[in-house]
Amino acid sequence: MGSSLSLWTQKRLVSNLYLMSHAQLAF
């Protein structure tokens, strides 16, 4: 259970960083 939760958190952090980096590049 804990491993799946950490994996979901990692995916969320990665997607957030990905979106932020793209937003900075767009502007």
mmCIF file with all atom_site columns, C-alpha atoms in Angstrom:
data_model
loop_
_atom_site.group_PDB
_atom_site.id
_atom_site.type_symbol
_atom_site.label_atom_id
_atom_site.label_alt_id
_atom_site.label_comp_id
_atom_site.label_asym_id
_atom_site.label_entity_id
_atom_site.label_seq_id
_atom_site.pdbx_PDB_ins_code
_atom_site.Cartn_x
_atom_site.Cartn_y
_atom_site.Cartn_z
_atom_site.occupancy
_atom_site.B_iso_or_equiv
_atom_site.pdbx_formal_charge
_atom_site.auth_seq_id
_atom_site.auth_comp_id
_atom_site.auth_asym_id
_atom_site.auth_atom_id
_atom_site.pdbx_PDB_model_num
ATOM 1  C CA . MET A 1 1  ? 0.000 0.000  0.000   1.00 0.00 ? 1  MET A CA 1
ATOM 2  C CA . GLY A 1 2  ? 2.751 2.455  0.939   1.00 0.00 ? 2  GLY A CA 1
ATOM 3  C CA . SER A 1 3  ? 4.736 1.747  -2.216  1.00 0.00 ? 3  SER A CA 1
ATOM 4  C CA . SER A 1 4  ? 1.757 2.462  -4.467  1.00 0.00 ? 4  SER A CA 1
ATOM 5  C CA . LEU A 1 5  ? 1.092 5.705  -2.589  1.00 0.00 ? 5  LEU A CA 1
ATOM 6  C CA . SER A 1 6  ? 4.705 6.857  -2.986  1.00 0.00 ? 6  SER A CA 1
ATOM 7  C CA . LEU A 1 7  ? 4.593 5.954  -6.679  1.00 0.00 ? 7  LEU A CA 1
ATOM 8  C CA . TRP A 1 8  ? 1.387 7.993  -7.131  1.00 0.00 ? 8  TRP A CA 1
ATOM 9  C CA . THR A 1 9  ? 3.016 10.920 -5.320  1.00 0.00 ? 9  THR A CA 1
ATOM 10 C CA . GLN A 1 10 ? 6.104 10.661 -7.531  1.00 0.00 ? 10 GLN A CA 1
ATOM 11 C CA . LYS A 1 11 ? 3.897 10.684 -10.643 1.00 0.00 ? 11 LYS A CA 1
ATOM 12 C CA . ARG A 1 12 ? 2.088 13.767 -9.365  1.00 0.00 ? 12 ARG A CA 1
ATOM 13 C CA . LEU A 1 13 ? 5.334 15.612 -8.605  1.00 0.00 ? 13 LEU A CA 1
ATOM 14 C CA . VAL A 1 14 ? 6.791 14.707 -11.994 1.00 0.00 ? 14 VAL A CA 1
ATOM 15 C CA . SER A 1 15 ? 3.638 15.818 -13.841 1.00 0.00 ? 15 SER A CA 1
ATOM 16 C CA . ASN A 1 16 ? 3.569 19.078 -11.859 1.00 0.00 ? 16 ASN A CA 1
ATOM 17 C CA . LEU A 1 17 ? 7.227 19.796 -12.675 1.00 0.00 ? 17 LEU A CA 1
ATOM 18 C CA . TYR A 1 18 ? 6.566 18.892 -16.321 1.00 0.00 ? 18 TYR A CA 1
ATOM 19 C CA . LEU A 1 19 ? 3.626 21.274 -16.551 1.00 0.00 ? 19 LEU A CA 1
ATOM 20 C CA . MET A 1 20 ? 5.476 24.082 -14.765 1.00 0.00 ? 20 MET A CA 1
ATOM 21 C CA . SER A 1 21 ? 8.543 23.741 -16.993 1.00 0.00 ? 21 SER A CA 1
ATOM 22 C CA . HIS A 1 22 ? 6.355 23.802 -20.109 1.00 0.00 ? 22 HIS A CA 1
ATOM 23 C CA . ALA A 1 23 ? 4.442 26.821 -18.837 1.00 0.00 ? 23 ALA A CA 1
ATOM 24 C CA . GLN A 1 24 ? 7.730 28.686 -18.311 1.00 0.00 ? 24 GLN A CA 1
ATOM 25 C CA . LEU A 1 25 ? 8.882 27.701 -21.812 1.00 0.00 ? 25 LEU A CA 1
ATOM 26 C CA . ALA A 1 26 ? 5.559 28.797 -23.320 1.00 0.00 ? 26 ALA A CA 1
ATOM 27 C CA . PHE A 1 27 ? 5.862 32.250 -21.775 1.00 0.00 ? 27 PHE A CA 1
#
